[in-house]
Short mmCIF file of C-alpha atoms in Angstrom, two decimals:
data_model
loop_
_atom_site.label_atom_id
_atom_site.label_comp_id
_atom_site.label_asym_id
_atom_site.label_seq_id
_atom_site.Cartn_x
_atom_site.Cartn_y
_atom_site.Cartn_z
CA LEU A 1 -11.39 -6.79 -48.24
CA GLN A 2 -10.51 -8.67 -45.18
CA GLN A 3 -10.33 -6.74 -41.99
CA GLN A 4 -8.62 -8.25 -39.05
CA ALA A 5 -9.87 -7.29 -35.66
CA ALA A 6 -8.05 -8.14 -32.50
CA ILE A 7 -10.49 -9.38 -29.97
CA ALA A 8 -9.34 -10.13 -26.54
CA SER A 9 -10.56 -11.77 -23.44
CA LYS A 10 -8.80 -11.73 -20.13
CA VAL A 11 -7.98 -14.36 -17.60
CA PHE A 12 -7.10 -13.43 -14.05
CA VAL A 13 -4.80 -15.49 -11.92
CA GLN A 14 -5.70 -14.66 -8.35
CA ARG A 15 -3.53 -14.45 -5.28
CA ASP A 16 -2.83 -17.47 -3.15
CA TYR A 17 -3.13 -16.54 0.51
CA THR A 18 -2.46 -19.94 2.02
CA SER A 19 1.02 -18.84 3.04
CA GLY A 20 -0.16 -15.64 4.64
CA THR A 21 0.04 -12.15 3.30
CA VAL A 22 3.15 -12.71 1.19
CA CYS A 23 2.71 -12.05 -2.50
CA LYS A 24 2.06 -15.37 -4.16
CA PHE A 25 -0.14 -16.33 -7.09
CA GLN A 26 -2.17 -19.47 -7.61
CA THR A 27 -0.52 -21.96 -9.90
CA LYS A 28 -3.81 -23.56 -10.87
CA PHE A 29 -4.00 -23.71 -14.64
CA PRO A 30 -6.98 -21.70 -15.94
CA THR A 31 -9.24 -23.63 -18.31
CA GLU A 32 -9.37 -20.80 -20.83
CA LEU A 33 -5.68 -21.20 -21.52
CA GLU A 34 -5.79 -24.91 -22.18
CA ALA A 35 -5.95 -24.48 -25.90
CA ARG A 36 -3.19 -21.95 -26.01
CA ILE A 37 -0.32 -22.88 -23.83
CA GLU A 38 1.10 -25.87 -22.04
CA LYS A 39 0.35 -26.30 -18.41
CA GLN A 40 3.99 -26.83 -17.65
CA GLN A 41 5.03 -23.56 -19.20
CA PHE A 42 2.36 -21.59 -17.42
CA GLU A 43 3.17 -23.12 -14.06
CA GLU A 44 6.81 -22.41 -14.56
CA THR A 45 6.14 -18.75 -15.25
CA ILE A 46 3.92 -18.34 -12.21
CA GLN A 47 6.31 -20.26 -10.00
CA THR A 48 9.22 -18.07 -11.08
CA LEU A 49 7.17 -14.97 -10.34
CA ASN A 50 6.29 -16.35 -6.92
CA ASN A 51 9.93 -17.02 -6.21
CA LEU A 52 10.89 -13.51 -7.22
CA TYR A 53 8.25 -11.98 -4.97
CA ALA A 54 9.38 -14.21 -2.13
CA GLU A 55 12.89 -12.89 -2.65
CA ALA A 56 11.59 -9.32 -2.47
CA GLU A 57 9.76 -9.94 0.79
CA LYS A 58 12.32 -12.19 2.39
CA LEU A 59 13.11 -11.49 5.99
CA GLY A 60 16.77 -12.00 6.39
CA GLY A 61 19.96 -10.37 7.47
CA LYS A 62 20.05 -8.03 4.53
CA SER A 63 16.53 -6.70 4.94
CA TYR A 64 16.98 -6.25 8.68
CA LEU A 65 20.13 -4.30 8.07
CA GLU A 66 18.34 -2.09 5.60
CA GLY A 67 15.49 -1.63 8.06
CA CYS A 68 17.71 -0.77 11.00
CA LEU A 69 19.80 1.62 8.98
CA ALA A 70 16.66 3.30 7.74
CA CYS A 71 15.36 3.59 11.31
CA LEU A 72 18.56 5.24 12.48
CA THR A 73 18.33 7.83 9.77
CA ALA A 74 14.68 8.47 10.66
CA TYR A 75 13.74 6.73 7.42
CA THR A 76 15.02 9.62 5.36
CA ILE A 77 17.23 7.15 3.59
CA PHE A 78 14.19 5.96 1.64
CA LEU A 79 14.13 9.28 -0.12
CA CYS A 80 17.46 8.72 -1.80
CA MET A 81 18.01 5.00 -1.90
CA GLU A 82 16.13 2.39 -3.83
CA THR A 83 14.78 -0.31 -1.56
CA HIS A 84 15.51 -3.98 -2.01
CA TYR A 85 11.86 -4.57 -2.92
CA GLU A 86 12.01 -2.02 -5.70
CA LYS A 87 15.13 -3.63 -7.11
CA VAL A 88 13.39 -6.99 -7.27
CA LEU A 89 10.34 -5.40 -8.87
CA LYS A 90 12.55 -4.26 -11.70
CA LYS A 91 13.83 -7.79 -12.08
CA ILE A 92 10.26 -8.99 -12.23
CA ALA A 93 9.33 -6.45 -14.86
CA LYS A 94 12.25 -7.56 -16.97
CA TYR A 95 11.33 -11.21 -16.54
CA ILE A 96 7.76 -10.56 -17.63
CA GLN A 97 8.84 -8.61 -20.65
CA GLU A 98 11.20 -11.39 -21.60
CA GLN A 99 8.51 -14.04 -21.15
CA ASN A 100 6.11 -12.02 -23.23
CA GLU A 101 8.59 -11.71 -26.04
CA LYS A 102 9.80 -15.27 -26.06
CA VAL A 103 6.85 -17.35 -25.02
CA TYR A 104 3.54 -15.58 -24.77
CA ALA A 105 3.36 -13.22 -27.70
CA PRO A 106 3.96 -15.98 -30.25
CA LEU A 107 0.99 -17.79 -28.72
CA GLY A 108 -1.20 -14.70 -28.88
CA LEU A 109 -1.11 -14.06 -25.16
CA LEU A 110 0.05 -11.16 -23.08
CA LEU A 111 1.07 -11.08 -19.45
CA THR A 112 0.47 -7.91 -17.49
CA ASP A 113 2.86 -7.12 -14.68
CA PRO A 114 0.93 -7.68 -11.43
CA ILE A 115 2.26 -4.44 -9.99
CA GLU A 116 0.05 -2.63 -12.48
CA ARG A 117 -2.93 -4.36 -10.90
CA GLY A 118 -1.96 -3.61 -7.33
CA LEU A 119 -0.38 -7.08 -6.92
CA ARG A 120 -3.89 -8.54 -6.88
CA VAL A 121 -3.86 -10.61 -10.06
CA VAL A 122 -1.73 -11.74 -12.96
CA GLU A 123 -3.77 -10.62 -15.91
CA ILE A 124 -3.37 -12.64 -19.08
CA THR A 125 -4.91 -11.22 -22.20
CA ILE A 126 -5.91 -13.70 -24.87
CA PHE A 127 -5.91 -12.41 -28.40
CA GLU A 128 -7.97 -13.93 -31.11
CA ASP A 129 -7.78 -12.75 -34.63
CA ARG A 130 -11.10 -12.67 -36.28
CA SER A 131 -11.53 -11.95 -39.87
CA ILE A 132 -14.50 -9.77 -40.52
CA GLY A 133 -15.77 -7.87 -43.44
CA SER A 134 -16.48 -9.18 -46.88
CA ARG A 135 -14.17 -11.56 -48.59
CA MET B 1 -0.10 -2.97 -41.21
CA LYS B 2 0.51 -2.26 -37.60
CA ASN B 3 3.48 -3.77 -35.92
CA CYS B 4 3.50 -5.42 -32.63
CA GLU B 5 4.77 -2.95 -30.11
CA TYR B 6 5.91 -3.60 -26.65
CA GLN B 7 5.92 -0.81 -24.18
CA GLN B 8 9.42 -0.57 -22.84
CA ILE B 9 9.10 -0.44 -19.12
CA ASP B 10 10.96 2.58 -17.90
CA PRO B 11 13.01 1.53 -14.84
CA LYS B 12 12.65 4.99 -13.38
CA ALA B 13 8.91 4.76 -13.56
CA LEU B 14 9.05 1.65 -11.43
CA ALA B 15 10.28 3.68 -8.51
CA THR B 16 6.68 4.29 -7.72
CA PRO B 17 5.11 1.29 -9.29
CA SER B 18 1.73 1.24 -10.59
CA PRO B 19 -1.62 0.04 -11.20
CA ALA B 20 -4.35 2.28 -12.23
CA PRO B 21 -7.54 2.88 -10.51
CA THR B 22 -9.50 3.00 -13.70
CA PRO B 23 -11.44 6.22 -13.89
CA SER B 24 -15.13 5.73 -13.61
CA ARG B 25 -15.92 8.33 -16.18
CA PRO B 26 -17.07 7.13 -19.61
CA CYS B 27 -14.35 6.39 -22.08
CA LEU B 28 -15.79 8.53 -24.77
CA GLU B 29 -14.88 11.75 -23.05
CA LYS B 30 -12.38 13.44 -25.20
CA LYS B 31 -9.47 14.47 -23.09
CA PRO B 32 -7.67 17.70 -23.76
CA LYS B 33 -4.04 17.53 -24.81
CA ARG B 34 -2.75 17.58 -21.24
CA LEU B 35 -2.53 14.07 -19.84
CA LYS B 36 -3.89 13.70 -16.36
CA ARG B 37 -1.92 12.04 -13.65
CA LYS B 38 -3.54 9.20 -11.79
CA TRP B 39 -3.79 11.07 -8.52
CA GLU B 40 -6.17 13.49 -10.19
CA VAL B 41 -8.63 10.70 -10.89
CA PHE B 42 -8.07 8.75 -7.72
CA PRO B 43 -11.41 7.41 -6.48
CA GLY B 44 -10.70 7.48 -2.76
CA LYS B 45 -11.21 10.42 -0.45
CA ASN B 46 -7.59 11.45 -0.26
CA ARG B 47 -5.98 14.72 -1.08
CA PHE B 48 -2.73 15.14 -2.93
CA TYR B 49 -0.09 17.82 -2.91
CA CYS B 50 3.08 18.54 -4.84
CA ASP B 51 1.68 16.96 -7.98
CA GLY B 52 0.94 13.67 -6.29
CA ARG B 53 4.06 13.30 -4.22
CA ILE B 54 2.28 13.87 -0.94
CA ILE B 55 -0.90 12.05 0.08
CA VAL B 56 -3.12 12.82 3.04
CA ALA B 57 -6.62 11.86 4.12
CA ARG B 58 -9.61 14.01 3.20
CA GLN B 59 -9.86 15.60 6.59
CA SER B 60 -6.45 16.47 7.87
CA GLY B 61 -8.03 15.97 11.25
CA VAL B 62 -6.03 17.26 14.06
CA LEU B 63 -2.66 17.17 12.30
CA PRO B 64 -2.12 20.95 12.44
CA LEU B 65 -2.87 20.82 16.16
CA THR B 66 -0.44 17.96 16.70
CA LEU B 67 2.27 19.72 14.77
CA GLY B 68 1.53 23.00 16.47
CA LEU B 69 1.69 21.54 19.94
CA ILE B 70 4.96 19.82 19.24
CA LEU B 71 6.56 22.85 17.63
CA VAL B 72 5.36 25.32 20.25
CA THR B 73 6.27 23.19 23.24
CA SER B 74 9.66 22.29 21.85
CA GLY B 75 10.27 25.86 20.79
CA LEU B 76 9.51 27.16 24.25
CA PHE B 77 11.75 24.49 25.72
CA PHE B 78 14.72 25.47 23.59
CA ILE B 79 14.23 29.18 24.10
CA PHE B 80 13.41 29.38 27.78
CA ASP B 81 14.63 26.28 29.52
CA CYS B 82 17.73 25.28 27.67
CA PRO B 83 19.84 28.35 28.39
CA PHE B 84 19.33 27.93 32.13
CA LEU B 85 19.97 24.22 32.04
CA VAL B 86 23.05 24.53 29.88
CA GLN B 87 24.39 27.01 32.35
CA HIS B 88 23.62 24.96 35.41
CA LEU B 89 23.86 21.42 34.21
CA THR B 90 25.23 20.31 30.91
CA SER B 91 25.12 21.32 27.27
CA CYS B 92 24.05 17.82 26.28
CA ILE B 93 20.51 18.78 27.06
CA PRO B 94 19.67 20.81 23.95
CA VAL B 95 21.55 18.26 21.84
CA ILE B 96 19.46 15.36 23.11
CA GLY B 97 16.35 17.48 22.88
CA GLY B 98 17.24 18.47 19.35
CA VAL B 99 17.78 14.90 18.19
CA LEU B 100 14.50 13.77 19.70
CA PHE B 101 12.69 16.73 18.21
CA VAL B 102 14.03 15.98 14.74
CA PHE B 103 12.99 12.32 15.02
CA VAL B 104 9.52 13.29 16.19
CA VAL B 105 8.86 15.77 13.42
CA ILE B 106 10.30 13.64 10.63
CA SER B 107 8.41 10.53 11.67
CA LEU B 108 5.20 12.52 12.07
CA LEU B 109 5.48 13.95 8.60
CA GLN B 110 6.31 10.57 7.15
CA THR B 111 3.34 8.96 8.86
CA SER B 112 1.04 11.64 7.58
CA PHE B 113 2.27 11.89 4.05
CA THR B 114 3.02 8.31 3.16
CA ASP B 115 0.61 6.02 1.40
CA PRO B 116 -0.41 3.62 4.19
CA GLY B 117 -0.79 0.67 1.83
CA ILE B 118 -3.83 1.60 -0.17
CA LEU B 119 -5.08 -1.12 -2.47
CA PRO B 120 -6.17 0.21 -5.81
CA ARG B 121 -9.68 -0.65 -6.86
CA ALA B 122 -10.34 -3.45 -9.29
CA THR B 123 -10.44 -2.71 -12.99
CA PRO B 124 -13.87 -3.34 -14.57
CA GLU B 125 -12.67 -6.58 -16.16
CA GLU B 126 -11.40 -7.92 -12.86
CA ALA B 127 -14.62 -6.98 -11.13
CA ALA B 128 -16.65 -8.74 -13.80
CA ASP B 129 -14.47 -11.82 -13.51
CA ILE B 130 -14.94 -11.99 -9.75
CA GLU B 131 -18.69 -11.44 -10.05
CA LYS B 132 -18.84 -14.33 -12.40
CA GLN B 133 -17.06 -16.60 -9.97
CA ILE B 134 -19.33 -15.62 -7.14
CA ASP B 135 -22.64 -15.91 -8.94
CA ASN B 136 -22.00 -19.31 -10.42
CA PRO B 137 -22.52 -21.52 -7.40
CA ILE B 138 -25.50 -19.60 -6.11
CA ASN B 139 -28.97 -20.09 -7.48
CA SER B 140 -29.86 -16.86 -9.09
CA SER B 141 -33.49 -16.71 -8.27
CA SER B 142 -34.71 -13.19 -7.95
CA SER B 143 -36.25 -13.52 -4.52
CA TYR B 144 -33.12 -14.94 -2.98
CA ARG B 145 -30.82 -12.33 -1.52
CA PRO B 146 -27.24 -13.48 -1.70
CA PRO B 147 -25.41 -13.56 1.59
CA PRO B 148 -22.49 -11.23 2.18
CA ARG B 149 -19.68 -12.49 0.07
CA THR B 150 -16.88 -14.22 1.86
CA LYS B 151 -14.21 -16.62 0.84
CA GLU B 152 -12.39 -18.91 3.20
CA VAL B 153 -8.70 -19.57 3.15
CA VAL B 154 -6.58 -21.75 5.38
CA ILE B 155 -3.52 -19.96 6.65
CA ASN B 156 -1.18 -21.70 9.00
CA GLU B 157 -3.81 -24.35 9.77
CA GLN B 158 -6.36 -21.75 10.63
CA VAL B 159 -9.44 -20.73 8.71
CA VAL B 160 -9.41 -17.07 7.77
CA LYS B 161 -12.39 -15.40 6.14
CA LEU B 162 -11.76 -12.99 3.30
CA LYS B 163 -14.51 -10.49 2.80
CA TYR B 164 -15.61 -8.96 -0.46
CA CYS B 165 -15.38 -5.19 -0.56
CA PHE B 166 -18.34 -3.73 -2.42
CA THR B 167 -16.65 -0.39 -2.92
CA CYS B 168 -13.33 -1.60 -4.25
CA LYS B 169 -14.83 -4.73 -5.87
CA ILE B 170 -12.14 -7.05 -4.63
CA PHE B 171 -11.85 -9.79 -2.10
CA ARG B 172 -9.82 -8.17 0.60
CA PRO B 173 -6.51 -9.85 1.33
CA PRO B 174 -6.09 -11.02 4.91
CA ARG B 175 -5.58 -8.21 7.42
CA THR B 176 -6.87 -5.63 4.98
CA SER B 177 -9.71 -3.37 5.97
CA HIS B 178 -11.70 -0.66 4.29
CA CYS B 179 -11.36 2.76 5.89
CA SER B 180 -14.62 4.65 5.56
CA LEU B 181 -12.98 7.99 6.20
CA CYS B 182 -10.56 7.63 3.34
CA ASP B 183 -12.79 5.30 1.32
CA ASN B 184 -9.91 2.96 0.54
CA CYS B 185 -8.97 -0.59 1.36
CA VAL B 186 -5.72 -0.44 3.29
CA GLU B 187 -3.38 -3.39 3.72
CA ARG B 188 -2.63 -4.50 7.26
CA PHE B 189 -5.01 -1.79 8.43
CA ASP B 190 -4.22 -0.67 11.94
CA HIS B 191 -6.46 2.32 12.52
CA HIS B 192 -7.23 5.76 11.14
CA CYS B 193 -5.38 8.23 13.27
CA PRO B 194 -6.87 11.75 13.36
CA TRP B 195 -3.78 13.10 15.10
CA VAL B 196 -1.67 12.38 12.07
CA GLY B 197 -4.50 12.85 9.62
CA ASN B 198 -3.98 9.55 7.82
CA CYS B 199 -4.63 5.83 8.07
CA VAL B 200 -1.94 3.72 9.67
CA GLY B 201 -1.34 0.60 7.63
CA LYS B 202 1.35 -1.67 6.31
CA ARG B 203 3.57 0.94 4.77
CA ASN B 204 3.58 3.61 7.44
CA TYR B 205 3.19 1.60 10.62
CA ARG B 206 6.90 1.74 11.32
CA PHE B 207 6.87 5.52 10.95
CA PHE B 208 3.89 5.72 13.27
CA TYR B 209 5.56 3.52 15.84
CA MET B 210 8.73 5.55 15.69
CA PHE B 211 6.66 8.70 16.03
CA ILE B 212 4.90 7.65 19.21
CA VAL B 213 8.02 6.17 20.77
CA SER B 214 10.15 9.20 20.03
CA LEU B 215 7.34 11.48 21.13
CA SER B 216 7.11 9.63 24.45
CA PHE B 217 10.82 10.09 25.01
CA HIS B 218 10.64 13.70 23.89
CA THR B 219 7.67 14.55 26.10
CA ALA B 220 9.20 12.75 29.06
CA PHE B 221 12.51 14.45 28.44
CA ILE B 222 10.97 17.92 28.30
CA PHE B 223 8.90 17.17 31.35
CA GLY B 224 11.96 16.05 33.25
CA CYS B 225 14.04 19.02 32.16
CA VAL B 226 11.36 21.57 32.96
CA THR B 227 10.82 20.04 36.37
CA THR B 228 14.57 20.18 37.00
CA HIS B 229 14.67 23.74 35.78
CA LEU B 230 11.90 24.85 38.10
CA ALA B 231 13.36 22.88 40.96
CA LEU B 232 16.74 24.52 40.50
CA ARG B 233 15.19 27.95 40.29
CA SER B 234 13.11 27.50 43.40
CA GLN B 235 16.11 26.46 45.44
CA GLY B 236 17.63 28.79 47.87
CA GLY B 237 14.39 29.58 49.58
CA ASN B 238 12.83 31.20 46.53
CA GLY B 239 9.83 28.92 46.22
CA LEU B 240 8.00 27.53 43.28
CA VAL B 241 5.88 30.60 42.65
CA PHE B 242 8.95 32.72 42.20
CA ALA B 243 10.40 30.18 39.80
CA LEU B 244 7.21 30.16 37.76
CA GLN B 245 7.17 33.90 37.64
CA GLN B 246 10.67 33.94 36.32
CA SER B 247 9.95 31.38 33.66
CA PRO B 248 6.24 31.38 32.77
CA ALA B 249 6.78 29.41 29.57
CA SER B 250 7.84 26.47 31.65
CA ALA B 251 4.42 26.36 33.22
CA LEU B 252 2.79 25.94 29.85
CA GLU B 253 5.24 23.25 28.86
CA LEU B 254 4.65 21.47 32.12
CA VAL B 255 0.93 21.38 31.61
CA VAL B 256 1.13 20.16 28.02
CA CYS B 257 3.70 17.53 28.82
CA PHE B 258 1.99 16.32 31.94
CA PHE B 259 -1.23 15.61 30.13
CA SER B 260 0.32 14.14 27.02
CA VAL B 261 3.03 11.99 28.53
CA TRP B 262 0.62 9.51 30.09
CA SER B 263 -1.49 9.00 27.02
CA ILE B 264 1.50 8.84 24.67
CA LEU B 265 3.38 6.47 26.94
CA GLY B 266 0.30 4.32 27.21
CA LEU B 267 -0.12 4.28 23.47
CA SER B 268 3.53 3.38 22.97
CA GLY B 269 3.23 0.55 25.43
CA PHE B 270 0.11 -0.73 23.72
CA HIS B 271 1.69 -0.62 20.30
CA THR B 272 4.84 -2.29 21.58
CA TYR B 273 2.61 -5.14 22.69
CA LEU B 274 0.95 -5.21 19.27
CA VAL B 275 4.29 -5.27 17.49
CA ALA B 276 5.56 -8.07 19.68
CA ALA B 277 2.43 -10.13 19.01
CA ASN B 278 2.25 -9.15 15.32
CA LEU B 279 -1.28 -7.81 15.74
CA THR B 280 -3.03 -4.76 14.45
CA THR B 281 -5.20 -2.44 16.52
CA ASN B 282 -8.11 -3.44 14.33
CA GLU B 283 -7.62 -7.14 15.07
CA ASP B 284 -7.06 -6.51 18.74
CA ILE B 285 -10.24 -4.50 19.10
CA LYS B 286 -12.33 -6.95 17.14
CA GLY B 287 -10.76 -9.90 18.91
CA SER B 288 -10.13 -11.60 15.59
CA TRP B 289 -7.69 -14.11 16.95
CA SER B 290 -8.53 -14.31 20.58
CA GLY B 291 -10.99 -17.17 20.79
CA LYS B 292 -14.06 -15.29 19.72
CA SER B 293 -16.17 -18.37 19.27
CA GLY B 294 -14.72 -20.15 22.21
CA ASN B 295 -12.31 -21.89 19.92
CA GLU B 296 -9.24 -22.60 21.95
CA GLU B 297 -7.11 -23.17 18.93
CA SER B 298 -7.39 -19.80 17.37
CA GLY B 299 -4.32 -17.74 17.69
CA ASN B 300 -2.79 -15.26 15.37
CA PRO B 301 -1.81 -17.15 12.22
CA PHE B 302 0.49 -14.37 11.17
CA SER B 303 2.58 -14.35 14.31
CA TYR B 304 5.95 -16.06 14.23
CA ASN B 305 5.49 -16.97 17.89
CA ASN B 306 8.78 -15.34 18.63
CA ILE B 307 8.78 -11.79 19.97
CA PHE B 308 12.05 -10.85 18.39
CA LYS B 309 11.03 -12.13 14.98
CA ASN B 310 7.68 -10.39 15.19
CA CYS B 311 9.31 -7.09 16.02
CA CYS B 312 11.84 -7.46 13.25
CA SER B 313 9.28 -8.37 10.64
CA VAL B 314 6.95 -5.51 11.52
CA LEU B 315 9.53 -2.78 12.03
CA CYS B 316 12.54 -3.82 10.02
CA GLY B 317 11.00 -5.83 7.23
CA PRO B 318 11.37 -4.83 3.60
CA MET B 319 9.55 -1.66 2.70
CA PRO B 320 6.69 -2.58 0.37
CA PRO B 321 6.12 -0.35 -2.63
CA SER B 322 3.15 1.94 -3.07
CA LEU B 323 0.53 0.15 -5.14
CA ILE B 324 -1.23 3.25 -6.32
CA ASP B 325 0.76 4.97 -8.96
CA ARG B 326 0.02 8.53 -8.02
CA ARG B 327 2.26 10.23 -10.49
CA GLY B 328 1.66 7.96 -13.43
CA PHE B 329 -0.43 9.16 -16.32
CA VAL B 330 -3.98 8.10 -16.92
CA PRO B 331 -4.09 6.13 -20.16
CA THR B 332 -6.04 7.56 -23.05
CA GLU B 333 -9.38 6.03 -23.91
CA ASP B 334 -7.79 3.81 -26.52
CA GLU B 335 -6.32 1.65 -23.86
CA VAL B 336 -9.23 1.35 -21.52
CA ARG B 337 -11.62 -0.54 -23.70
CA ALA B 338 -11.18 -4.25 -23.41
CA ILE B 339 -13.71 -6.97 -23.20
CA PRO B 340 -13.98 -9.12 -20.13
CA ALA B 341 -13.82 -12.85 -20.66
CA GLU B 342 -16.96 -14.64 -21.74
CA MET B 343 -18.52 -11.65 -23.37
CA GLU B 344 -19.95 -12.26 -26.80
CA LEU B 345 -17.25 -11.42 -29.23
CA PRO B 346 -18.33 -11.78 -32.82
CA SER B 347 -20.30 -9.22 -34.70
CA ILE B 348 -20.31 -6.11 -32.65
CA LYS B 349 -16.86 -4.71 -32.31
CA THR B 350 -15.07 -3.65 -35.36
CA ASP B 351 -12.60 -1.19 -33.98
CA ILE B 352 -9.05 -2.22 -34.32
CA ASN B 353 -7.54 -0.44 -31.38
CA MET B 354 -9.71 -1.98 -28.77
CA VAL B 355 -7.33 -3.66 -26.61
CA GLY B 356 -4.72 -2.24 -24.48
CA ARG B 357 -2.40 -3.42 -21.92
CA GLY B 358 -2.98 -2.22 -18.49
CA PRO B 359 -1.72 1.22 -17.98
CA THR B 360 1.93 1.44 -17.24
CA SER B 361 3.37 4.03 -15.07
CA GLY B 362 4.64 7.27 -16.29
CA HIS B 363 3.69 6.91 -19.92
CA ALA B 364 0.57 6.83 -21.98
CA PRO B 365 1.01 3.48 -23.65
CA PRO B 366 0.43 3.17 -27.37
CA PRO B 367 -2.32 0.87 -28.57
CA PHE B 368 -1.18 -2.66 -28.73
CA LEU B 369 -1.92 -5.16 -31.41
CA PRO B 370 -0.92 -8.77 -31.57
CA PRO B 371 1.22 -9.91 -34.44
CA ASN B 372 -0.72 -10.81 -37.53
CA PRO B 373 -0.39 -14.44 -38.39
#
């Protein structure tokens, strides 16, 4: 009987602080993924994530308006309204799910949403199927 | 044959998004049927109320005193001074006083009960991964004590050192500091304020600033009104003593306000300077950017060099989410066991449900298996 065990290792894509404290991940291609996925594809995923986070943290007219309005209401507005950041986080979650379904799962990889790791890392789990047990 | 399952991310759960501080207890502990929420296993020294909705530091410090002083002084003002002033001056006075009072109390409560920007601790796999990266370049001879771990990063043409936090097992992002009272790393750490009983960091700095500014106005306003009240009463040859006898509460208010207005005004002024320069109290005290090694070029790499932009970004910037998912559920032990990279894989593990995704918020995720080829 062949038993298939899923064995996983994890790769962590760390934050890139060269632009300050904004949420941005390093686009350097980890060596452990070389056999699994194309560099181009990986970089594209990370770059899209970085762009989405940049959109969440963007300082612009809209965010200032939200901030000023919140200040005038003694910030009680945060109790009822969803902030711009939270809306973008949902977009990000959807994007990651979509990427997992279309690109990463077929390659035996899994992306974990960085928000589940405190926005510290993008965790990529690598699955290897190993056949064990007697043939 | 198990199917590949993806955990549908519940949009509602993302309202307080998530990572888990992995519990340090062993995975083999059999949990009872009731799933624990993450706040119950939170490793820092915070306390939680309302099932994780409210977070405060371990010692509430002087918060009851702060609240008490504000409530008592304002209460006395409305009860004893306002009627006289409305009669003799204008009825705007209790209105203005009321608005200021509401702002003060709301911002105080928000400062105290909001997560200041706590960074969740690293999961065991992350910690192992970082350890690996650190130990590689250093000769691991047993007699050699490794130096404190730092990493250097160039931000805005300036070299910034990132320190490794031994408690949280992460390299701290820039401007993050570990609060020993709360035992957490806090982003953009300003200081731990005993008056509000919480750390002041990235997420609640704007509440804190609004609190001290509105409190300065409120204290100054009460001080001014009480002085006017006593002055009006002592007119007509009555004298101050007579006025005080008639309204003894005003004396108490006067004393409280006189002593607090200077310190609060001073604090507000100081923090206004910090906001305009995009600095934190921590950085200012340590002199992080002010030419500590005689380096003329060091300035604050995070400042936009524009007062208006600094103020806007600190006070009106987007509200970052809470990174600790207080109300999410702790995953069952099925999910927690995963092997860090580089560990020997072959013969030992035979369990099928070893691997899990990271815990998602709000749900206990089912075990995940990759598709069989």
